[in-house]
Amino acid sequence: MQPTERSTAGDGTTSAPSRRTLALLGILLLAYLLPVGARPFAVPDEGRYAEVAREMLRTGDLVTPRLDGVPFLDKPPLFYWLETASFAAFGVHAWSARLVTALLGVLGCALVLAAGTRLYGRRAGELAAIALAATPLWLGGSQYVNHDLAVATWISAALLCFAVGDREEGPGRRRWVLAGYGAMGLALLTKGLIGLVLPLGALGLWILATRRWQTLRRAHLLAGLALTLAIAVPWHVVAQRANPELLHYLFVVQHFQRFTASGFNNQVGPLFYPAVLAAGLLPWTALLPGAIARAWRAWRADRESGRTDLLLLLWPLVVVVFFSIPRSKIVGYVLPAVPPLALLVGRHLAAALEERAPLRGPLAAAAALMAVLAAGVVGAPLSGRVPGLSGGAAAAALATGIALLLAAGAVLVARRRASPRLAVGALAAFTALLAAGALPVLPSVMQDSSDPLARRLRPLLREGDRVACWERYVYDLPLHLDRTEPLLVATRWDDPEIPRRDNWKRELWLGREWEGRGREWLVLPEQLAATCGASGARCFVVARRRDVDGARAAMPLELLAEANGLALLATPAALTA
């Protein structure tokens, strides 16, 4: 960190938040909350994790996460607890489920703003928060119900607290460092050991590279790790007593075997995450080379004042390398690498404003990128290649494409005038406009929601009716119906290949094995036929269209409705009663 660059804030201070800062946070909060209810649940992920929280709310059991009534021990419970609180306050809806991730996304922006202000000045902090908020990867994670953005927020909080604490003296240092350990405890309670491995790995490599061994003496290791464990361990102890298989499955299977084995989904090559970051950080990607080079020069010029810059360089590197080792890769895993890169971009832009340095090359590249994407956004609805695209969605896409072209023009104007301030506004507008056009389009291309069938089914249901899934668990159906009893799910649970595959059957089969009473509703096809064929039984069955013939061959069923590749069927008793 260069002392001269710390004073590049708008007013050169790091004091209490200004009206501008508070206004910025208010705008970010509004921007992140507005889209949360714009589309139905995406399956399987959003349906799966939101349903676990709904079952916590329904049963009052906050210890054992459950999916369709059986234990689901893939993740620790903090994210589910937050989702459960949102459901309790606002009801079970897609928007109340996404409220949690949206607020965590804004929290991440606020953390970057606060840390950037203390490390590099107010202007750098504000620009970094804008860059993070207007990054498609971070914004997209905030609109998706799963653990990835939550754990990224806590990991980022931990490392930012350590970075700020490293610059403090006296009691302030201890408070910041202990806050970092507390954030690690929350990360551990959100998604397991990566909540410790990633921040400690980045810090360890940083200490090794800087050779500042005194940092270890000032790290409050004993008190800090005690705080981390005090946050995370109690649930593990209580949950292990309730579920004797928990610790082995959570740590051995979900951590070590998933990291080293090859039997899981989404197997891609080692360049996957660099490509994800390059695309997911658009349009700021064009500024990253300059931002990284500036940080590297600061570290090389003065290894004492530039040590924070080195931490911000090592942090995303550790994340990318760590998650590139296993064959199984998922986009959201790389989210912890985004905040430090946004902070580097913000610091770079702030310095450019101070120096009045031209950014013509990167701005021209960003403008060209916007023009290409605008052409794609406009061309998709015109070509008719997007199935099911409604007229309103097509109009939104066209309007967004035009807006993107205007944003690209603004960037080119900023390039000609050498105005980074105008460029920042245009680049941030790019993400907002892209999201505004994408959100109306998503429901048209998401052909997997059971919401249309649930709307048809809800008014027909009575007390004692049975709702079943045939040969496929429909993850979002329980959320839309919000019933108290689990769904009946009929498939060949005696298939010996189930435990060898990474799919929905394995998720429920494990819970069925751990807790035998799950066999009452996770049934074989012939058992469902007997249940639905019982005298006077009212039974409704949801199946994929391709499985309808098999279901009707096993029991008498009539077709009620079809939507999104799913069919709703009913027994004769349900039709006549």
XYZ file of C-alpha atoms in Angstrom:
577
model
C 0.000 0.000 0.000
C 1.466 3.307 -1.051
C 0.951 6.056 1.531
C 0.471 8.613 -1.226
C -2.379 6.580 -2.653
C -4.161 6.259 0.670
C -4.969 9.946 0.495
C -6.713 9.692 -2.868
C -10.187 9.517 -1.313
C -12.676 12.135 -2.350
C -11.942 14.186 0.759
C -8.683 12.475 1.670
C -10.083 10.975 4.885
C -11.230 7.631 6.246
C -13.629 9.091 8.830
C -17.309 8.332 9.369
C -19.360 7.548 6.247
C -20.298 10.584 4.197
C -23.747 11.255 2.785
C -22.406 10.132 -0.570
C -21.273 6.831 0.894
C -24.609 6.235 2.593
C -26.436 7.162 -0.599
C -24.276 4.689 -2.506
C -25.124 1.889 -0.072
C -28.803 2.784 -0.320
C -28.692 2.606 -4.110
C -26.886 -0.735 -4.000
C -29.412 -2.117 -1.519
C -32.321 -1.055 -3.726
C -30.657 -2.410 -6.872
C -29.987 -5.790 -5.277
C -33.435 -6.165 -3.696
C -35.578 -5.176 -6.671
C -34.919 -8.294 -8.809
C -35.253 -10.961 -6.076
C -38.814 -11.959 -6.983
C -38.497 -11.620 -10.753
C -38.478 -15.343 -11.543
C -39.543 -18.704 -10.085
C -37.183 -21.032 -8.233
C -34.460 -22.585 -10.388
C -34.072 -26.317 -9.909
C -32.366 -28.205 -8.564
C -30.244 -25.819 -6.459
C -32.712 -23.107 -5.437
C -35.481 -25.626 -4.890
C -33.217 -27.904 -2.845
C -31.731 -25.352 -0.451
C -34.884 -23.299 0.001
C -36.843 -26.474 0.724
C -34.388 -27.486 3.464
C -35.047 -24.123 5.125
C -38.816 -24.490 4.697
C -38.684 -27.876 6.413
C -36.698 -26.352 9.282
C -39.456 -23.790 9.676
C -42.210 -26.404 9.400
C -40.694 -28.903 11.852
C -38.945 -26.491 14.211
C -35.836 -28.715 13.999
C -32.875 -26.368 13.552
C -30.296 -29.084 14.176
C -30.803 -31.589 11.342
C -31.228 -30.197 7.811
C -33.866 -32.254 5.969
C -34.927 -32.659 2.363
C -38.313 -34.269 1.764
C -38.374 -35.300 5.405
C -35.054 -37.191 5.522
C -31.638 -35.929 6.756
C -29.702 -33.875 4.216
C -26.216 -33.441 5.680
C -24.263 -31.994 2.754
C -23.747 -28.579 4.375
C -23.704 -26.971 7.838
C -26.824 -25.015 8.776
C -26.047 -21.265 8.972
C -27.388 -20.486 5.499
C -30.502 -22.550 6.214
C -31.012 -20.676 9.481
C -30.937 -17.345 7.652
C -33.368 -18.656 5.050
C -35.649 -19.993 7.790
C -35.686 -16.596 9.497
C -36.640 -14.932 6.206
C -39.443 -17.447 5.623
C -40.718 -16.939 9.174
C -40.792 -13.171 8.693
C -42.114 -12.909 5.129
C -43.589 -16.274 4.160
C -42.352 -18.949 1.774
C -41.706 -17.273 -1.567
C -38.898 -17.058 -4.098
C -38.303 -13.434 -3.141
C -38.049 -14.149 0.588
C -35.592 -16.966 -0.190
C -33.433 -14.706 -2.364
C -33.673 -11.873 0.145
C -30.944 -13.592 2.171
C -28.423 -13.848 -0.664
C -29.253 -10.333 -1.885
C -28.553 -8.875 1.560
C -25.333 -10.885 1.803
C -24.335 -9.519 -1.605
C -24.856 -5.960 -0.367
C -22.972 -6.824 2.830
C -20.015 -7.923 0.701
C -20.099 -4.581 -1.127
C -20.273 -2.717 2.188
C -17.301 -4.674 3.528
C -15.243 -3.842 0.439
C -16.261 -0.200 0.745
C -15.283 -0.037 4.429
C -12.005 -1.915 4.010
C -11.073 -0.055 0.827
C -11.717 3.257 2.548
C -9.453 2.387 5.464
C -6.722 0.918 3.271
C -6.699 3.243 0.257
C -9.078 6.132 0.936
C -12.760 6.855 0.550
C -12.758 7.260 -3.210
C -11.044 3.909 -3.710
C -13.479 2.233 -1.306
C -16.519 3.633 -3.074
C -15.210 2.721 -6.517
C -14.371 -0.782 -5.313
C -17.907 -1.214 -3.956
C -19.345 -0.064 -7.284
C -17.064 -2.448 -9.165
C -18.091 -5.378 -6.965
C -21.802 -4.562 -7.085
C -21.669 -4.123 -10.871
C -19.882 -7.425 -11.467
C -22.174 -9.998 -13.122
C -20.642 -12.872 -11.146
C -21.288 -11.232 -7.758
C -24.665 -9.822 -8.757
C -25.726 -13.182 -10.165
C -24.650 -14.983 -6.986
C -26.744 -12.580 -4.935
C -29.841 -13.571 -6.915
C -29.396 -17.329 -6.476
C -30.332 -19.421 -3.458
C -27.304 -21.485 -2.479
C -24.324 -21.360 -0.129
C -21.694 -20.007 -2.501
C -22.176 -16.270 -2.109
C -22.784 -16.643 1.623
C -19.463 -18.389 2.267
C -17.713 -15.968 -0.128
C -19.015 -13.062 1.956
C -17.752 -14.527 5.242
C -14.359 -15.496 3.756
C -14.012 -11.991 2.329
C -14.995 -10.478 5.666
C -12.302 -12.545 7.389
C -9.503 -11.561 5.026
C -10.535 -7.907 4.849
C -10.594 -7.745 8.654
C -7.104 -9.250 8.784
C -5.882 -6.798 6.135
C -7.240 -3.791 8.028
C -6.055 -5.178 11.370
C -2.544 -5.536 9.955
C -2.516 -1.746 9.514
C -3.859 -0.956 12.974
C -2.016 -0.626 16.259
C -3.052 -1.259 19.857
C -6.574 -2.431 20.768
C -7.832 -1.678 17.264
C -5.651 -4.419 15.834
C -7.022 -7.004 18.238
C -10.628 -6.063 17.468
C -10.138 -6.332 13.709
C -8.213 -9.584 13.916
C -10.745 -11.199 16.239
C -13.539 -10.046 13.909
C -11.699 -11.903 11.154
C -11.649 -15.092 13.214
C -15.357 -14.625 13.926
C -16.051 -14.360 10.193
C -14.101 -17.593 9.676
C -16.367 -19.257 12.224
C -19.406 -18.103 10.237
C -17.816 -19.388 7.019
C -17.106 -22.747 8.671
C -20.717 -22.922 9.838
C -21.907 -22.087 6.321
C -19.968 -24.466 4.097
C -17.447 -26.391 6.144
C -13.676 -26.503 6.084
C -13.146 -24.125 3.157
C -14.184 -21.407 5.590
C -10.858 -22.078 7.335
C -8.673 -23.421 4.518
C -9.045 -20.498 2.106
C -8.455 -17.559 4.484
C -5.704 -19.341 6.436
C -4.113 -20.513 3.169
C -4.073 -16.979 1.760
C -2.731 -15.532 5.014
C -0.097 -18.252 5.367
C 1.176 -17.738 1.818
C 1.188 -13.972 2.408
C 3.261 -14.285 5.574
C 5.635 -16.641 3.809
C 6.041 -14.283 0.843
C 6.530 -11.157 2.967
C 8.662 -12.958 5.587
C 6.965 -10.854 8.243
C 7.108 -13.558 10.909
C 6.113 -11.049 13.562
C 2.623 -11.175 12.041
C 2.234 -14.628 13.584
C 3.022 -13.248 17.036
C 0.435 -10.514 16.580
C -2.254 -12.764 15.088
C -3.901 -13.754 18.411
C -3.987 -17.341 17.182
C -5.150 -19.007 20.389
C -7.898 -16.505 21.205
C -8.901 -16.209 17.557
C -9.179 -19.900 16.793
C -11.025 -20.377 20.081
C -13.569 -17.816 18.846
C -13.833 -19.563 15.473
C -14.439 -22.922 17.105
C -16.858 -21.464 19.660
C -19.044 -20.307 16.759
C -18.853 -23.472 14.653
C -18.330 -26.444 16.979
C -21.541 -26.472 19.105
C -23.801 -27.296 16.163
C -21.456 -30.056 14.983
C -21.529 -31.649 18.448
C -25.310 -31.479 18.810
C -25.942 -32.577 15.211
C -23.532 -35.504 15.543
C -25.481 -36.778 18.527
C -28.696 -36.602 16.510
C -27.087 -38.003 13.342
C -24.176 -40.409 14.026
C -23.192 -40.369 10.360
C -22.812 -36.558 10.182
C -19.093 -35.936 10.738
C -17.927 -38.736 8.464
C -20.256 -37.730 5.660
C -19.731 -33.979 6.012
C -15.943 -33.992 6.280
C -14.768 -37.251 4.697
C -17.292 -37.599 1.847
C -18.285 -34.021 1.085
C -14.862 -32.493 1.688
C -12.024 -34.914 1.051
C -13.663 -37.386 -1.323
C -15.330 -34.648 -3.355
C -11.989 -32.852 -3.573
C -9.969 -35.886 -4.639
C -12.404 -38.299 -6.321
C -13.694 -38.234 -9.889
C -17.226 -39.560 -9.424
C -18.945 -36.198 -9.079
C -20.656 -33.997 -11.673
C -19.318 -30.981 -13.612
C -15.886 -32.343 -14.478
C -13.970 -29.744 -16.486
C -10.360 -28.716 -17.088
C -7.982 -26.516 -15.060
C -8.658 -23.349 -17.094
C -12.324 -23.316 -16.079
C -12.044 -20.786 -13.249
C -9.756 -18.306 -15.053
C -12.318 -18.319 -17.870
C -15.196 -17.869 -15.407
C -13.477 -14.889 -13.798
C -12.637 -13.312 -17.146
C -16.289 -13.529 -18.223
C -17.869 -12.962 -14.802
C -15.922 -9.770 -14.068
C -17.036 -8.062 -17.270
C -16.794 -5.209 -18.045
C -14.089 -4.633 -15.413
C -11.975 -7.397 -16.981
C -10.456 -4.791 -19.295
C -9.148 -2.886 -16.245
C -7.759 -5.904 -14.378
C -4.311 -6.023 -16.046
C -3.637 -2.414 -15.088
C -5.007 -2.910 -11.582
C -2.871 -6.011 -11.002
C 0.218 -4.308 -12.428
C -0.298 -1.292 -10.144
C -0.575 -3.513 -7.066
C 2.502 -5.500 -8.072
C 4.528 -2.299 -8.604
C 3.459 -1.033 -5.190
C 4.651 -4.250 -3.572
C 7.949 -4.263 -5.449
C 8.585 -0.572 -4.732
C 8.087 -0.839 -0.969
C 7.546 -4.249 0.585
C 6.455 -2.717 3.862
C 3.794 -0.289 2.657
C 2.866 -2.556 -0.263
C 2.175 -5.694 1.755
C -1.597 -5.175 1.563
C -1.356 -5.100 -2.217
C 0.405 -8.456 -2.159
C -2.361 -9.961 0.003
C -4.967 -8.794 -2.510
C -2.965 -10.466 -5.284
C -2.423 -13.743 -3.431
C -5.991 -14.083 -2.149
C -7.720 -14.703 -5.535
C -4.761 -16.805 -6.658
C -5.224 -19.172 -3.706
C -8.949 -19.481 -4.421
C -8.453 -20.261 -8.121
C -5.625 -22.746 -7.575
C -7.411 -24.523 -4.715
C -10.658 -25.066 -6.613
C -8.872 -25.929 -9.862
C -7.329 -29.057 -8.296
C -10.486 -31.246 -8.133
C -12.097 -32.390 -11.354
C -15.569 -31.356 -10.203
C -15.986 -27.596 -10.667
C -18.953 -25.284 -10.146
C -19.066 -21.602 -11.136
C -20.026 -20.281 -7.700
C -17.003 -21.805 -5.981
C -14.767 -19.015 -7.305
C -16.861 -16.203 -5.788
C -14.407 -15.591 -2.883
C -11.894 -14.383 -5.496
C -14.149 -11.565 -6.712
C -14.027 -9.014 -3.796
C -10.210 -8.633 -3.787
C -10.188 -8.166 -7.549
C -12.917 -5.530 -7.243
C -10.853 -3.803 -4.565
C -7.830 -3.767 -6.867
C -9.974 -2.264 -9.644
C -11.368 0.387 -7.296
C -7.913 1.331 -6.078
C -6.689 1.494 -9.704
C -9.555 3.764 -10.780
C -9.087 6.027 -7.766
C -5.416 6.432 -8.592
C -6.289 7.167 -12.228
C -8.674 9.912 -11.106
C -5.974 11.389 -8.902
C -3.293 11.187 -11.558
C -5.652 12.089 -14.431
C -4.093 9.116 -16.168
C -5.681 7.964 -19.449
C -7.370 4.567 -19.582
C -7.931 4.634 -23.307
C -6.897 1.066 -24.118
C -8.975 -0.686 -21.446
C -11.944 1.621 -22.030
C -11.901 0.958 -25.744
C -11.806 -2.785 -25.037
C -14.753 -2.472 -22.624
C -16.748 -0.443 -25.145
C -16.102 -3.016 -27.870
C -17.199 -5.772 -25.502
C -20.445 -3.953 -24.726
C -21.137 -3.513 -28.419
C -20.627 -7.238 -29.061
C -22.914 -8.214 -26.177
C -25.498 -5.672 -27.257
C -25.533 -7.258 -30.687
C -26.060 -10.654 -29.065
C -28.851 -9.414 -26.809
C -30.625 -7.747 -29.721
C -29.979 -10.601 -32.124
C -31.309 -13.417 -29.901
C -34.998 -12.392 -29.940
C -34.802 -11.304 -33.577
C -33.378 -14.662 -34.635
C -36.130 -16.602 -32.890
C -33.592 -19.081 -31.495
C -34.627 -18.617 -27.858
C -37.490 -21.084 -27.285
C -40.547 -19.757 -25.521
C -39.365 -16.140 -25.497
C -42.438 -14.034 -24.849
C -43.151 -10.766 -26.573
C -42.497 -8.807 -23.376
C -39.187 -10.559 -22.813
C -38.159 -9.957 -26.411
C -38.998 -6.265 -26.038
C -36.968 -6.116 -22.823
C -34.026 -7.761 -24.584
C -34.220 -5.298 -27.468
C -34.411 -2.324 -25.102
C -31.472 -3.640 -23.111
C -29.400 -4.128 -26.254
C -30.011 -0.523 -27.239
C -29.135 0.621 -23.724
C -25.914 -1.388 -23.840
C -24.973 0.350 -27.069
C -25.578 3.703 -25.362
C -23.396 2.576 -22.444
C -20.674 1.601 -24.904
C -20.970 5.039 -26.475
C -20.617 6.669 -23.063
C -17.435 4.704 -22.458
C -16.025 5.868 -25.777
C -16.880 9.467 -24.882
C -15.134 8.965 -21.541
C -12.129 7.596 -23.410
C -11.950 10.658 -25.644
C -12.325 13.042 -22.701
C -9.957 11.013 -20.481
C -12.698 10.962 -17.823
C -12.481 7.892 -15.539
C -15.470 9.179 -13.554
C -17.739 9.002 -16.595
C -16.244 5.650 -17.477
C -17.048 4.180 -14.059
C -20.657 5.277 -14.379
C -20.965 3.786 -17.845
C -19.328 0.516 -16.803
C -21.620 0.198 -13.779
C -24.638 1.010 -15.944
C -23.557 -1.815 -18.239
C -24.135 -4.441 -15.537
C -27.415 -2.868 -14.429
C -28.747 -2.796 -17.970
C -27.593 -6.328 -18.683
C -29.345 -7.583 -15.534
C -32.479 -5.581 -16.322
C -32.745 -7.288 -19.681
C -31.748 -10.752 -18.518
C -34.208 -11.056 -15.621
C -37.407 -10.740 -17.716
C -35.987 -13.248 -20.191
C -35.047 -15.910 -17.631
C -38.580 -17.196 -16.877
C -39.087 -17.780 -20.593
C -35.987 -19.939 -20.950
C -36.264 -21.692 -17.574
C -38.428 -24.614 -18.596
C -38.127 -26.611 -15.372
C -40.333 -24.842 -12.820
C -43.297 -26.720 -11.340
C -45.037 -23.467 -10.400
C -47.708 -23.683 -13.186
C -48.691 -27.208 -12.073
C -48.656 -26.202 -8.407
C -51.071 -23.375 -9.183
C -53.379 -25.889 -10.826
C -53.036 -28.350 -7.958
C -53.379 -26.119 -4.883
C -57.145 -25.483 -5.098
C -57.801 -29.210 -5.567
C -55.965 -30.411 -2.447
C -57.817 -31.510 0.686
C -56.738 -32.818 4.058
C -55.436 -36.357 3.690
C -54.675 -36.147 -0.040
C -51.359 -37.606 -1.183
C -48.993 -35.803 -3.556
C -46.359 -37.927 -5.275
C -43.463 -37.638 -7.704
C -42.902 -40.443 -10.198
C -39.290 -41.302 -11.106
C -38.114 -37.763 -10.363
C -38.092 -35.618 -7.243
C -39.444 -32.184 -8.205
C -37.400 -29.948 -5.938
C -39.531 -26.816 -6.010
C -42.948 -28.505 -5.768
C -42.994 -28.641 -1.917
C -42.135 -24.930 -1.819
C -45.027 -24.013 -4.093
C -47.504 -26.254 -2.234
C -46.124 -25.536 1.283
C -47.662 -28.690 2.749
C -46.728 -30.235 6.078
C -46.072 -33.827 4.969
C -43.246 -34.962 2.665
C -43.913 -35.812 -0.951
C -44.201 -39.466 -1.902
C -41.350 -40.213 -4.300
C -41.523 -43.438 -6.307
C -38.453 -44.903 -7.977
C -36.251 -48.008 -7.760
C -34.660 -47.222 -4.394
C -33.221 -50.748 -4.422
C -31.015 -49.972 -7.457
C -27.405 -50.767 -6.379
C -26.053 -48.020 -8.685
C -27.668 -45.169 -6.701
C -24.806 -44.637 -4.201
C -22.290 -44.480 -7.064
C -23.976 -41.573 -8.829
C -24.036 -37.877 -7.999
C -27.708 -37.046 -8.529
C -31.056 -36.451 -6.827
C -31.588 -40.134 -6.078
C -28.371 -40.340 -4.091
C -29.308 -37.273 -2.023
C -32.601 -38.778 -0.889
C -31.345 -42.384 -0.772
C -28.695 -41.447 1.796
C -31.307 -39.852 4.061
C -33.559 -42.873 3.570
C -30.725 -45.127 4.695
C -29.784 -42.961 7.672
C -33.342 -42.627 8.945
C -35.471 -45.679 8.166
C -38.839 -43.979 8.517
C -38.145 -42.261 5.201
C -39.133 -45.538 3.561
C -42.746 -44.628 4.355
C -42.747 -41.994 1.598
C -39.620 -42.760 -0.461
C -41.238 -45.823 -1.964
C -40.857 -48.331 -4.768
C -43.134 -47.844 -7.808
C -45.311 -50.801 -6.878
C -45.754 -49.429 -3.349
C -46.993 -46.125 -4.716
C -49.388 -47.966 -6.998
C -50.791 -49.809 -3.980
C -51.138 -46.560 -2.004
C -52.786 -44.605 -4.807
C -54.933 -47.579 -5.762
C -56.402 -47.907 -2.262
C -60.145 -47.519 -1.982
C -61.140 -43.858 -1.817
C -57.549 -42.584 -1.908
C -57.100 -39.201 -3.524
C -53.640 -39.086 -5.036
C -51.996 -36.554 -7.351
C -48.824 -37.480 -9.216
C -46.267 -35.214 -10.891
C -44.046 -36.846 -13.510
C -41.904 -35.841 -16.423
C -43.796 -36.070 -19.697
C -41.557 -38.876 -20.856
C -42.467 -40.899 -17.735
C -46.238 -40.446 -17.980
C -46.831 -43.698 -19.855
C -44.896 -45.655 -17.234
C -46.886 -44.092 -14.385
C -50.229 -44.785 -16.105
C -49.194 -48.354 -16.796
C -48.575 -48.881 -13.071
C -51.834 -47.354 -11.795
C -55.019 -45.686 -13.075
C -54.252 -42.000 -13.614
C -55.816 -39.196 -15.624
C -53.922 -36.258 -17.059
C -54.888 -32.893 -15.563
C -52.270 -30.471 -16.881
C -48.851 -30.147 -18.497
C -46.221 -27.435 -18.227
C -42.445 -27.088 -18.516
C -41.863 -30.728 -19.363
C -43.894 -31.933 -16.362
C -47.341 -33.506 -16.164
C -49.913 -33.469 -13.357
C -51.971 -36.644 -13.054
C -54.684 -37.752 -10.629
C -56.361 -40.971 -9.522
C -60.048 -41.440 -10.434
C -60.994 -40.829 -6.789
C -59.410 -37.356 -6.981
C -61.457 -36.560 -10.075
C -64.843 -37.740 -8.847
C -64.833 -36.776 -5.181
